[in-house]
XYZ file of N, CA and C in Angstrom:
774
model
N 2.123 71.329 -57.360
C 3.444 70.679 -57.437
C 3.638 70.068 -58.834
N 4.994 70.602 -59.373
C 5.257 69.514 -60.640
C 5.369 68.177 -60.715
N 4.625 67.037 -61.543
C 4.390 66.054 -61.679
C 5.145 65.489 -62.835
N 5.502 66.565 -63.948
C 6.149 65.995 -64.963
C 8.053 65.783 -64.718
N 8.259 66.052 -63.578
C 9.764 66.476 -63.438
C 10.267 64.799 -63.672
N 11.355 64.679 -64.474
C 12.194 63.679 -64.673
C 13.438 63.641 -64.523
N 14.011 62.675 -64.286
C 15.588 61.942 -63.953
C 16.380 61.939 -64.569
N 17.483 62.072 -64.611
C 18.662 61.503 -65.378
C 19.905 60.808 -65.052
N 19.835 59.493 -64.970
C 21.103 58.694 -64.595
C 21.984 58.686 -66.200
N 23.071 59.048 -65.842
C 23.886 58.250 -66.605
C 25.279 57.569 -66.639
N 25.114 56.168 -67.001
C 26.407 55.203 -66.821
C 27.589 55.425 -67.982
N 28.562 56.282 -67.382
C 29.238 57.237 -68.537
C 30.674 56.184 -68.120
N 31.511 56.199 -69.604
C 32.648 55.643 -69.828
C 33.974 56.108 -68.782
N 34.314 55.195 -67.679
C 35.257 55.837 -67.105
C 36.554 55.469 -67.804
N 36.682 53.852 -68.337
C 37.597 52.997 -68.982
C 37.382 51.976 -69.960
N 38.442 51.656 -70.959
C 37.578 50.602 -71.573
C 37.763 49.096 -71.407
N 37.242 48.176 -70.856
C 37.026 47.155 -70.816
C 38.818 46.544 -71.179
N 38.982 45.787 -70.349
C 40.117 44.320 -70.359
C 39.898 43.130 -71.444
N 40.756 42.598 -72.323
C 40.346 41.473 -72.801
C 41.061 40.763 -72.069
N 40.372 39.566 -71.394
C 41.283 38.640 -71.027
C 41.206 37.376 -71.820
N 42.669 37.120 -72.212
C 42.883 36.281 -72.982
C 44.131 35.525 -72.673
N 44.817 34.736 -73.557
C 46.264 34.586 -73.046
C 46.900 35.095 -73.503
N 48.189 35.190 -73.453
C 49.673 36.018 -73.774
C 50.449 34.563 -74.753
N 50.820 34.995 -75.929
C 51.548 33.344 -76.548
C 52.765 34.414 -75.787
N 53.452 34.913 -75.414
C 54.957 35.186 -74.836
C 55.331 35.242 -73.353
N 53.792 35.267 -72.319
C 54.107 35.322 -71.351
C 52.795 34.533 -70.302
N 52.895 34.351 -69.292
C 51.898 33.939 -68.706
C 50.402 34.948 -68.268
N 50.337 36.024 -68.989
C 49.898 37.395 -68.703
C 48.351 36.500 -69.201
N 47.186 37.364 -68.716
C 45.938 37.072 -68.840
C 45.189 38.401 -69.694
N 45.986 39.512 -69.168
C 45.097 40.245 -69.471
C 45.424 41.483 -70.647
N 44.657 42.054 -71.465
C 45.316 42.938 -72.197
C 44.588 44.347 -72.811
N 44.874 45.515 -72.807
C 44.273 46.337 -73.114
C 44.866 47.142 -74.407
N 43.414 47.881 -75.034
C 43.718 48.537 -76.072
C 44.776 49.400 -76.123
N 45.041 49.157 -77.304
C 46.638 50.069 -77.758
C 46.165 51.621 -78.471
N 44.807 51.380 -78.628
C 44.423 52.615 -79.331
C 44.674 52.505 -81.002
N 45.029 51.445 -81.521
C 45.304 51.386 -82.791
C 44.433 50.269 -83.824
N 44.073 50.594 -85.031
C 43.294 49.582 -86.102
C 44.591 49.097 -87.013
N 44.167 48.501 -87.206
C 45.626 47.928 -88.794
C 44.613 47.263 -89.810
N 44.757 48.379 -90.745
C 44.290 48.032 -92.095
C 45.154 47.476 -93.436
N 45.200 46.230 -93.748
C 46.076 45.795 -95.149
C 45.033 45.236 -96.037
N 45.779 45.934 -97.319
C 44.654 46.114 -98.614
C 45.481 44.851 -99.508
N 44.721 44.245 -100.145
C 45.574 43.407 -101.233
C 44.429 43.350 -102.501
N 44.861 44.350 -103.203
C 43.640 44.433 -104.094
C 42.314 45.273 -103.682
N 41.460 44.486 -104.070
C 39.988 45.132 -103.478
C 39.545 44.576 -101.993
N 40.499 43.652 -101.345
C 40.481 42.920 -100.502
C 41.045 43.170 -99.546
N 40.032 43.314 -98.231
C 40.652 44.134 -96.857
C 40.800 43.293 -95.534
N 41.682 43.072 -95.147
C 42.125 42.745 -93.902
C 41.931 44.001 -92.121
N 41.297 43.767 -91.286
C 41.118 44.649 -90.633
C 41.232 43.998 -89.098
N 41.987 44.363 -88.274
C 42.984 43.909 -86.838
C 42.564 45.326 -85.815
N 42.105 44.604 -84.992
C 41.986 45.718 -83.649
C 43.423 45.204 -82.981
N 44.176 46.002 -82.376
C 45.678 45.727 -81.886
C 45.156 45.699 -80.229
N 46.036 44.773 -79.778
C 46.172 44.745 -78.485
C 47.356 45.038 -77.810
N 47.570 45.453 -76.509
C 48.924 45.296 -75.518
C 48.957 44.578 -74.495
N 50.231 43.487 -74.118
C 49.421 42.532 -73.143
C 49.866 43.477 -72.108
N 49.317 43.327 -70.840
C 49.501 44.091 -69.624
C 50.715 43.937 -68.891
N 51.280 42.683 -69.220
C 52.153 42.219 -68.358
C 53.773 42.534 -69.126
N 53.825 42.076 -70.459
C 55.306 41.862 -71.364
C 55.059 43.105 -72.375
N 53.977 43.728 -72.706
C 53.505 45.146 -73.752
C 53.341 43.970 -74.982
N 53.418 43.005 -75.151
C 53.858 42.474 -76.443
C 52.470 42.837 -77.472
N 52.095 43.025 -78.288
C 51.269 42.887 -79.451
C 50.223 42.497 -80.002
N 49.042 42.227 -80.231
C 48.476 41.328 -80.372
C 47.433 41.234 -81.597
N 46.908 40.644 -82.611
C 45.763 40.944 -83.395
C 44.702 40.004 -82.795
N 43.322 41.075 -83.335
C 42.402 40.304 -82.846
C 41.270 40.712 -84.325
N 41.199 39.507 -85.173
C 40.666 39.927 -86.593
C 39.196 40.310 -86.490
N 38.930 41.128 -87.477
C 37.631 42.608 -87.539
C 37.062 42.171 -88.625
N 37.849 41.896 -89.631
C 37.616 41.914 -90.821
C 38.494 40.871 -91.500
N 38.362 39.475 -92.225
C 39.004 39.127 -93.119
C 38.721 38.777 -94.884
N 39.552 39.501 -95.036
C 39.473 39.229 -96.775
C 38.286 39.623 -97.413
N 37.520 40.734 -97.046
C 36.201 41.857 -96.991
C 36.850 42.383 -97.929
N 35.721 42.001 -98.524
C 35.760 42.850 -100.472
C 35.522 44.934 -99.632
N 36.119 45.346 -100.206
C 36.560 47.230 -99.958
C 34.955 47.439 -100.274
N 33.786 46.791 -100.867
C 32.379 47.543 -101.347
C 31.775 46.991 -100.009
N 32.028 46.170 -99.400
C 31.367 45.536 -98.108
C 31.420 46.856 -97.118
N 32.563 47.565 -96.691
C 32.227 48.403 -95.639
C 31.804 49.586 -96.175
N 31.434 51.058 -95.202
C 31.099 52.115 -95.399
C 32.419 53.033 -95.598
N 32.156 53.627 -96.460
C 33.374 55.009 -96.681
C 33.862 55.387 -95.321
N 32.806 55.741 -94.471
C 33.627 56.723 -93.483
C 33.825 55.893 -92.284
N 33.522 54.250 -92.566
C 33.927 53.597 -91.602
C 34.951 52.864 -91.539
N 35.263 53.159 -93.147
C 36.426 52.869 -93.456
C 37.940 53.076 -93.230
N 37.224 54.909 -93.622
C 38.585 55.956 -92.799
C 38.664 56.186 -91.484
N 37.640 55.547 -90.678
C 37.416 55.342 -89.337
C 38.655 54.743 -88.905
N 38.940 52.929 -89.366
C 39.732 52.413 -89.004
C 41.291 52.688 -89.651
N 41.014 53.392 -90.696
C 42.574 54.104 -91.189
C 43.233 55.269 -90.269
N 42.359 55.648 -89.687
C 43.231 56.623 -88.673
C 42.720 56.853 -87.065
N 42.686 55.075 -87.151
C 42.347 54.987 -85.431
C 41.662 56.177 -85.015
N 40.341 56.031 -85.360
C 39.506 57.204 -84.620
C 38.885 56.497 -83.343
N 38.713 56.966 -82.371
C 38.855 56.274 -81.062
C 37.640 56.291 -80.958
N 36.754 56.967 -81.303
C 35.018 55.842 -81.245
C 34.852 54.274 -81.870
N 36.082 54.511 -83.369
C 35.708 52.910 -83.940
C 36.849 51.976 -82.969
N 37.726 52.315 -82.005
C 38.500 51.713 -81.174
C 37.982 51.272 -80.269
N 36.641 52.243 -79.603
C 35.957 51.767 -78.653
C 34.862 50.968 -79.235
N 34.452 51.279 -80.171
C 33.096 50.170 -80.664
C 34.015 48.816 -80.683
N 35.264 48.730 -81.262
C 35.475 47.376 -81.338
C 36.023 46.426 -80.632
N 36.239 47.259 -79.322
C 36.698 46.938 -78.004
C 35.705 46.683 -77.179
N 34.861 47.594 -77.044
C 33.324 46.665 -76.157
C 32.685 45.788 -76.916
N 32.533 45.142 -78.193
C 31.395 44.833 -78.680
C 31.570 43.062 -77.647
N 30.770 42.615 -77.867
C 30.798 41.597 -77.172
C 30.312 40.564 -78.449
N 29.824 40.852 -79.480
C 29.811 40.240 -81.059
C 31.288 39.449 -80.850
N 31.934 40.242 -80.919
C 33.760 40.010 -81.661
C 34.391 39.315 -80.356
N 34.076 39.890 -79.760
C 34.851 38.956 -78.048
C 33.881 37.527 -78.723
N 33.156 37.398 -78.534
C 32.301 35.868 -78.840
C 32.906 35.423 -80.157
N 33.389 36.252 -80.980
C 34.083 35.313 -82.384
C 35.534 35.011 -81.958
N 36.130 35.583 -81.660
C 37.483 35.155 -81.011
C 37.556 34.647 -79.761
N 36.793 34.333 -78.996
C 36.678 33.395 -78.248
C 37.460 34.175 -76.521
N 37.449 35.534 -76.430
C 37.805 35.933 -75.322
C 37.122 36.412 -74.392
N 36.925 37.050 -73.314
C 36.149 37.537 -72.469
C 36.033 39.510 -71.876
N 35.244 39.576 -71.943
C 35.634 41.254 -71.482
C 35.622 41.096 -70.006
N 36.686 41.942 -69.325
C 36.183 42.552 -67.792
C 35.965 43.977 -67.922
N 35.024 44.307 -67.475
C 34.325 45.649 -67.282
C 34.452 46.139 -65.871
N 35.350 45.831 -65.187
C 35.694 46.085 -63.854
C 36.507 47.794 -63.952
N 35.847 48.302 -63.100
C 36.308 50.426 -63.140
C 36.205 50.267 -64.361
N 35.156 50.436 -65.073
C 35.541 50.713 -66.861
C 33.781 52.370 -66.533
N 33.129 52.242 -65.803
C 31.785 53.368 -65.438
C 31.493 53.800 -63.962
N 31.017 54.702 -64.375
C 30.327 55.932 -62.898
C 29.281 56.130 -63.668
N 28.632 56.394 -62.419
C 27.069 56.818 -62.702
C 27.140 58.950 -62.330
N 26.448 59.025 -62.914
C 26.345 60.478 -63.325
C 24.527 61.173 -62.983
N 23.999 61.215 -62.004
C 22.702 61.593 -61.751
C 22.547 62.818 -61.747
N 21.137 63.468 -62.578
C 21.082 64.754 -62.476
C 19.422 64.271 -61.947
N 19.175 65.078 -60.623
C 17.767 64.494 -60.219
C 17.481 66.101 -59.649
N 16.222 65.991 -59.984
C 15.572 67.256 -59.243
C 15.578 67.153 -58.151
N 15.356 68.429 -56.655
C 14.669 68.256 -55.480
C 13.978 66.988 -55.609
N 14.187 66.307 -54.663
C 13.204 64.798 -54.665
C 13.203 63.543 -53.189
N 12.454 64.096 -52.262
C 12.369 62.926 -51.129
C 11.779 61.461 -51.266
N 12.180 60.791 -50.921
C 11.645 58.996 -50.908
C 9.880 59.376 -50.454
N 9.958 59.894 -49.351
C 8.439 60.382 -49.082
C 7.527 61.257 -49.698
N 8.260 61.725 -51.197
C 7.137 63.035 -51.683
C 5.872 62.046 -52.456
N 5.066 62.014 -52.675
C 3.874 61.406 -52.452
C 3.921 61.109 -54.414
N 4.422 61.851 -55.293
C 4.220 62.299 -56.954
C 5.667 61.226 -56.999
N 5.341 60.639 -58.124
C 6.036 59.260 -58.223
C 7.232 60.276 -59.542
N 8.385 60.091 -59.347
C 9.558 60.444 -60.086
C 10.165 59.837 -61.041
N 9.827 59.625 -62.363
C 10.387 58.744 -63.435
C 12.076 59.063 -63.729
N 12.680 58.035 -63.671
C 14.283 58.326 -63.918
C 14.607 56.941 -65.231
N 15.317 58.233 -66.533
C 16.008 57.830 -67.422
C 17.466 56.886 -67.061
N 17.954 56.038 -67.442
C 18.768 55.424 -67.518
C 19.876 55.284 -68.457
N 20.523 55.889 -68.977
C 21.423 55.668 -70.479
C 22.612 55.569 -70.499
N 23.105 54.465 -71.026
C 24.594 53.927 -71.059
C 25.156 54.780 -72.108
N 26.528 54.960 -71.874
C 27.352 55.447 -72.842
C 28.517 54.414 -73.643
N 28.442 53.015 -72.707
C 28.632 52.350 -73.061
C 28.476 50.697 -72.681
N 28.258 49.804 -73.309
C 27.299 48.691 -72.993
C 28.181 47.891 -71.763
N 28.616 48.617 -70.652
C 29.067 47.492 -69.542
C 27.699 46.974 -68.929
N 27.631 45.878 -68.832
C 26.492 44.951 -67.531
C 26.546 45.854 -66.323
N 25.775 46.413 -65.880
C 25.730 46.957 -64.635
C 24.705 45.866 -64.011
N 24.916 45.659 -62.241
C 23.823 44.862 -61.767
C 22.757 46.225 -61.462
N 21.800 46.262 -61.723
C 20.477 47.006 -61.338
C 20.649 47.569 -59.685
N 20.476 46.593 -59.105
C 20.484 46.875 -57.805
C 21.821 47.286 -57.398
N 22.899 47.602 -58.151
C 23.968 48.323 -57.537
C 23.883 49.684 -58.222
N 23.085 50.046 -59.625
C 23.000 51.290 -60.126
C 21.691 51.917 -59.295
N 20.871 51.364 -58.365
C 20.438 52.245 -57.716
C 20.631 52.802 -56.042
N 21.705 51.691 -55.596
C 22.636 52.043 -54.677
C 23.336 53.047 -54.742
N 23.736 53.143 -55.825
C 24.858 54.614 -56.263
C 23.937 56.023 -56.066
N 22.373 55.648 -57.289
C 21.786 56.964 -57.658
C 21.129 57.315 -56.501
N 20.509 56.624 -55.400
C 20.118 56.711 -54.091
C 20.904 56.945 -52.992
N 21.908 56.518 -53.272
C 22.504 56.937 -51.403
C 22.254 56.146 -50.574
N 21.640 54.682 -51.245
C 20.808 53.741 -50.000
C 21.930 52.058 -49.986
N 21.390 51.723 -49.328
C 22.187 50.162 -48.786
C 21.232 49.569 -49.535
N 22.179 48.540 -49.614
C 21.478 47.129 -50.327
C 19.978 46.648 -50.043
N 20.056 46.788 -48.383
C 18.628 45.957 -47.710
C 17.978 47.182 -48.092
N 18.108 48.490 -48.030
C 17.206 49.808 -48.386
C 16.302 49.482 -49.819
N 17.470 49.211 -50.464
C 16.763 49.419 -51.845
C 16.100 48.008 -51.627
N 16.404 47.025 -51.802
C 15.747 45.465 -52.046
C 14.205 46.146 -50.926
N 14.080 46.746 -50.436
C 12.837 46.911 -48.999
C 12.100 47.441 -49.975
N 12.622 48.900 -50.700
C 11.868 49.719 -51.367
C 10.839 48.809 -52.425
N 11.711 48.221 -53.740
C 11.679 47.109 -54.310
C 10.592 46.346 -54.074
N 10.699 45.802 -53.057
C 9.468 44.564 -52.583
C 8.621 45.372 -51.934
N 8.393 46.715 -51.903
C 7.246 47.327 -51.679
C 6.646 47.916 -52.347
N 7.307 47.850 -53.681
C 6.526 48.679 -54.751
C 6.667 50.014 -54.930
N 7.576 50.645 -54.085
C 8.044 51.793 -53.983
C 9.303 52.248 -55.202
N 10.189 51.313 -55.891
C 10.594 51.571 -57.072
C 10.224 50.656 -58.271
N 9.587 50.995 -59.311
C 9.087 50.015 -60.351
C 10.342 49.651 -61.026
N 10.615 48.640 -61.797
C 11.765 48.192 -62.758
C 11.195 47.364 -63.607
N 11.968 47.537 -64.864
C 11.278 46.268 -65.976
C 11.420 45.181 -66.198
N 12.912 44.792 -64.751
C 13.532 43.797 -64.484
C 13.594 43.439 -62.911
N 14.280 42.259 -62.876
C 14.327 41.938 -61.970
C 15.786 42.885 -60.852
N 15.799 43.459 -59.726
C 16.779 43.869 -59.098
C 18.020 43.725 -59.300
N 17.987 42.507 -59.039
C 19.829 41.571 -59.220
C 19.935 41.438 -60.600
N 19.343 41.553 -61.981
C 19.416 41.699 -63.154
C 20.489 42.572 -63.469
N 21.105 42.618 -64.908
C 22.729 42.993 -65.439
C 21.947 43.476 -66.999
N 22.065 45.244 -66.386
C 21.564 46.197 -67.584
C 23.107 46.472 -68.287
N 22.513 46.640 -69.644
C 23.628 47.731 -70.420
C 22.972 48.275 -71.465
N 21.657 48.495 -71.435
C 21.123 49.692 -72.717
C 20.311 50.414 -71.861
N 19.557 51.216 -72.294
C 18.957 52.091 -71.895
C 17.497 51.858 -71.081
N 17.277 52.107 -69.847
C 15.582 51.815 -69.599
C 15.191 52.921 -68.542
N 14.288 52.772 -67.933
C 13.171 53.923 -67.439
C 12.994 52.823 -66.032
N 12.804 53.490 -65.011
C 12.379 52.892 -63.434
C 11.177 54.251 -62.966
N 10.268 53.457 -62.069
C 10.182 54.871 -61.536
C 9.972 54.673 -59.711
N 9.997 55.965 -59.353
C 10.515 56.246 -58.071
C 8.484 56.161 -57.307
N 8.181 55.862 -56.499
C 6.932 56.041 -55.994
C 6.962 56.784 -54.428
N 6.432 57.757 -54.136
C 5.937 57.908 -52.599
C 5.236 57.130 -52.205
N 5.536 56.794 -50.132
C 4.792 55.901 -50.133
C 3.048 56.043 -50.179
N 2.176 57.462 -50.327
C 1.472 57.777 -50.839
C 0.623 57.367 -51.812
N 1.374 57.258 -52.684
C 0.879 56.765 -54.029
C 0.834 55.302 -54.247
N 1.293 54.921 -53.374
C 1.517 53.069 -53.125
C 0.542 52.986 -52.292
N 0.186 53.394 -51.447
C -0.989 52.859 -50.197
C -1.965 52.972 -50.683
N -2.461 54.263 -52.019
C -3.372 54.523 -52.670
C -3.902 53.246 -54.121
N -2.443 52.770 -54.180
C -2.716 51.708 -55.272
C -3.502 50.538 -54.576
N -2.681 50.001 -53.798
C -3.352 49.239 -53.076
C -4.623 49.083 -52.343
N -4.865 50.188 -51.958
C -6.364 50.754 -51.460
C -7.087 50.259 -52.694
N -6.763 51.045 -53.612
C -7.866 50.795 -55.104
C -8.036 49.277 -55.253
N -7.069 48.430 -55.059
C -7.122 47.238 -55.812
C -8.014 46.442 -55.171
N -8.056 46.678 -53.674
C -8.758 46.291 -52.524
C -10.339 45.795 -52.974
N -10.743 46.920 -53.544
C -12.019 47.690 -53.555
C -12.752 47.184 -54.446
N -11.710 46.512 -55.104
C -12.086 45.892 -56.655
C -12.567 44.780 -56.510
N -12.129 44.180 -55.286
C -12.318 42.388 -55.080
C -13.758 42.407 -54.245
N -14.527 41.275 -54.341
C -15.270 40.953 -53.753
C -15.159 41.054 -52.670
N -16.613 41.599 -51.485
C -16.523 41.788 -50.361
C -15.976 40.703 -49.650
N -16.484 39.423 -50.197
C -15.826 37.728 -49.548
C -14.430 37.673 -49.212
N -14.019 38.415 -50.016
C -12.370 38.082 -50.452
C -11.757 39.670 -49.675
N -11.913 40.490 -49.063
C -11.399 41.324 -48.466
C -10.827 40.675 -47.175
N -9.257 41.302 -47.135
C -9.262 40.884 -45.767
C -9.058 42.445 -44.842
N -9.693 43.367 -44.992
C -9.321 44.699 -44.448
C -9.793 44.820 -43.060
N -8.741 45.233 -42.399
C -9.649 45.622 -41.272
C -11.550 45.914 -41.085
N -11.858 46.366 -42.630
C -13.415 46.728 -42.274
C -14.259 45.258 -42.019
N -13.654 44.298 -42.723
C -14.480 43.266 -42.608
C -13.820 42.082 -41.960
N -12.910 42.168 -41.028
C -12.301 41.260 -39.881
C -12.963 41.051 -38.750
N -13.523 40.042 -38.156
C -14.222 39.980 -37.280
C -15.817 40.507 -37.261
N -16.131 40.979 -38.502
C -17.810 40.775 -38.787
C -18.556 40.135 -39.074
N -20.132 39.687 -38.962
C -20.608 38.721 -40.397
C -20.961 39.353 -41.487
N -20.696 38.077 -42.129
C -20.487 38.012 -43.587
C -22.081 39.047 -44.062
N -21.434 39.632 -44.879
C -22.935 40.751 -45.713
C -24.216 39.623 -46.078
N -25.243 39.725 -46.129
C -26.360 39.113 -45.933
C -26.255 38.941 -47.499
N -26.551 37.533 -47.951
C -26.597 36.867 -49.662
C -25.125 36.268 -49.841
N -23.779 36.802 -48.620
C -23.079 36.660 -49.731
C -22.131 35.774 -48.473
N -22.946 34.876 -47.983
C -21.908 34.258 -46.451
C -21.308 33.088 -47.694
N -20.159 32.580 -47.206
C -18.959 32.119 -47.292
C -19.770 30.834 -47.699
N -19.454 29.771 -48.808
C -20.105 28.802 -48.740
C -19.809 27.462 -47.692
N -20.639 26.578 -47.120
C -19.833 26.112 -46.223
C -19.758 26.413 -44.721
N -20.222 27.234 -44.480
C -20.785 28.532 -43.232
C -21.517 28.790 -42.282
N -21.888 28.473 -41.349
C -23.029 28.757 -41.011
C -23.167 30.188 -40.712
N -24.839 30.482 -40.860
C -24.842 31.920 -40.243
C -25.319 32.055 -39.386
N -24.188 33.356 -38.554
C -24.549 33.302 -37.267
C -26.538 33.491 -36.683
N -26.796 32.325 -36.045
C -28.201 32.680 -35.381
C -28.940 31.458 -36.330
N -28.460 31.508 -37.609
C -29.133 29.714 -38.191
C -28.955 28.989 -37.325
N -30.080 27.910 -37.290
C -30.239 26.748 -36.458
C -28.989 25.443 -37.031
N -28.348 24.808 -36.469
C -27.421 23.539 -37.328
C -28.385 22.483 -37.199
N -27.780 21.307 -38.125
C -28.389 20.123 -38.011
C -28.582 19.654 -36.744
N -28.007 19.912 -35.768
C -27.985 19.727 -33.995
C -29.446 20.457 -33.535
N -29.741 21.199 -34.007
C -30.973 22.366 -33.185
C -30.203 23.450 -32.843
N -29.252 23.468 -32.429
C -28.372 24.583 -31.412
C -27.310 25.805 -32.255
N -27.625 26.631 -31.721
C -27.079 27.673 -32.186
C -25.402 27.974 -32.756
N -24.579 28.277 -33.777
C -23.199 28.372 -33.218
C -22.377 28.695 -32.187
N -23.543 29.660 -31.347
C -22.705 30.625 -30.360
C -22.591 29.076 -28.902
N -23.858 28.663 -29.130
C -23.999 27.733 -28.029
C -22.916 26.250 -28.185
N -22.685 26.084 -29.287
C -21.745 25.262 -30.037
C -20.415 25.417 -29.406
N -20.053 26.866 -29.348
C -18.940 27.566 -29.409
C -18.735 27.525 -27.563
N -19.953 27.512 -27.268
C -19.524 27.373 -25.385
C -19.261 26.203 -24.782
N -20.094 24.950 -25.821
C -20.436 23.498 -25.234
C -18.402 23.041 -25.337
N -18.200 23.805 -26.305
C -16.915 22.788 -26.731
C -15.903 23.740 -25.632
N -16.051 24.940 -25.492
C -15.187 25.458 -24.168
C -15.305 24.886 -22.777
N -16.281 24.737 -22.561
C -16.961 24.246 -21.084
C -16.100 22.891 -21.489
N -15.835 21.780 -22.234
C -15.502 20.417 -22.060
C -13.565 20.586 -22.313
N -13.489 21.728 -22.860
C -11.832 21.898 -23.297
C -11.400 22.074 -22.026
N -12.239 22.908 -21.098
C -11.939 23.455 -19.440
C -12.204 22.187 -18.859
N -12.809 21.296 -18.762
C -12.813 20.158 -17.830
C -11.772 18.998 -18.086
N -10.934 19.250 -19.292
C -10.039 18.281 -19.375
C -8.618 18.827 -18.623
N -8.259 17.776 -17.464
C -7.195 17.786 -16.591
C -5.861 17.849 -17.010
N -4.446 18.760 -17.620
C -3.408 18.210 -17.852
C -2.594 17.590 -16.919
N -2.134 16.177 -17.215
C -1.057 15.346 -16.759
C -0.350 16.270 -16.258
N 0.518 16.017 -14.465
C 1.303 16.609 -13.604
C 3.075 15.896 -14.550
């Protein structure tokens, strides 16, 4: 069986992100890209405006990129980027969350991604643990535990079960809010019973609690400190086992109140 087979999620651009901000013309909150840059030159000196539309009145809006940026500060072709609204530098300057934090607004990323899985043949029970890629196309917060609701097919309590069994690894915590790229991997429960087995094996016989050593005595050198062993004499003369009857025989003669 192939062991090297890998995953591919990807959280691909359905929309781009809301600024919510205020409206100076209307009571409107929210506003989306117009698709347009506005570049004014005064000299060697560049002014650079991502445009907004409010949702509610269409009215207008600047939201500054660039002020008074000497023309040697940017790159040539990022230049002509914003001279003819090329809609990658529309979207870089619409998600960045840099520029939302300098102007003081907020993104909603609400319907802005879908997840896109390309997964091999692959059961929860195949025993060969399944590594799956993760890659944004663009930086919305996804919660973790809802991008593997989607790529699974499973309920909330499903996945959180899997999760706390070690059955999907993460580099984060579940309820954690991804937006770059990371790696999970998928485990059979196979390969989990086997981990655990190993780790078992590792610990001192004292410290096992496995069925093999529940209800035995302790391996000879290595009794529990504190202990008696079974068939040692106690400070009494009397055996544990006889210990163990004297105090039953007197637990049985005590009468409970009617």
């Amino acid at each position: 069986m192939n062991t090297d087979r890998k995953a591919l999620w990807a959280v691909r651009q359905s929309a781009l992100p809301t600024v919510v901000r205020s409206c100076p013309d209307c009571p409107g909150m929210r506003h989306r890209a117009s698709g347009k840059i506005r570049v004014n030159a005064s000299g060697k000196m560049l002014d650079v405006w991502l445009l907004l539309s409010c949702a509610t009145c269409d009215r207008t809006s600047k939201v500054p990129v660039h002020e008074r940026a000497h023309v040697s500060t940017l790159e040539p072709a990022r230049l002509v980027a914003y001279e003819t609204n090329a809609p990658s530098a529309v979207r870089e300057l619409v998600t960045s969350a840099s520029l939302a934090a300098k102007n003081r607004y907020r993104l909603d990323w609400t319907g802005t991604w879908e997840l896109e899985t390309r997964m091999p043949l692959y059961a929860l029970d195949d025993p060969n643990p399944l590594p799956v890629q993760v890659r944004f196309e663009l930086p919305a917060p996804v919660r973790v535990e809802r991008l593997l609701q989607l790529g699974l097919g499973l309920s909330r309590a499903e996945v959180r079960r899997l999760v706390a069994d070690g059955r999907i690894r993460l580099p984060f915590a579940p309820d954690a809010k991804a937006h770059r790229d990371f790696e999970l991997t998928i485990h059979g429960p196979g390969s989990v019973d086997a981990a655990k087995h190993a780790k078992s094996l590792d610990l001192p016989d004292a410290e096992r609690t496995g069925p093999a050593r529940i209800g035995l005595p302790p391996v000879p050198g290595r009794e529990f400190p504190g202990r008696d062993v079974p068939g040692r004499a106690t400070a009494t003369g009397s055996a544990p086992v006889d210990q163990v009857r004297s105090r039953t025989a007197r637990a049985a003669a005590v009468k409970l109140p009617r």
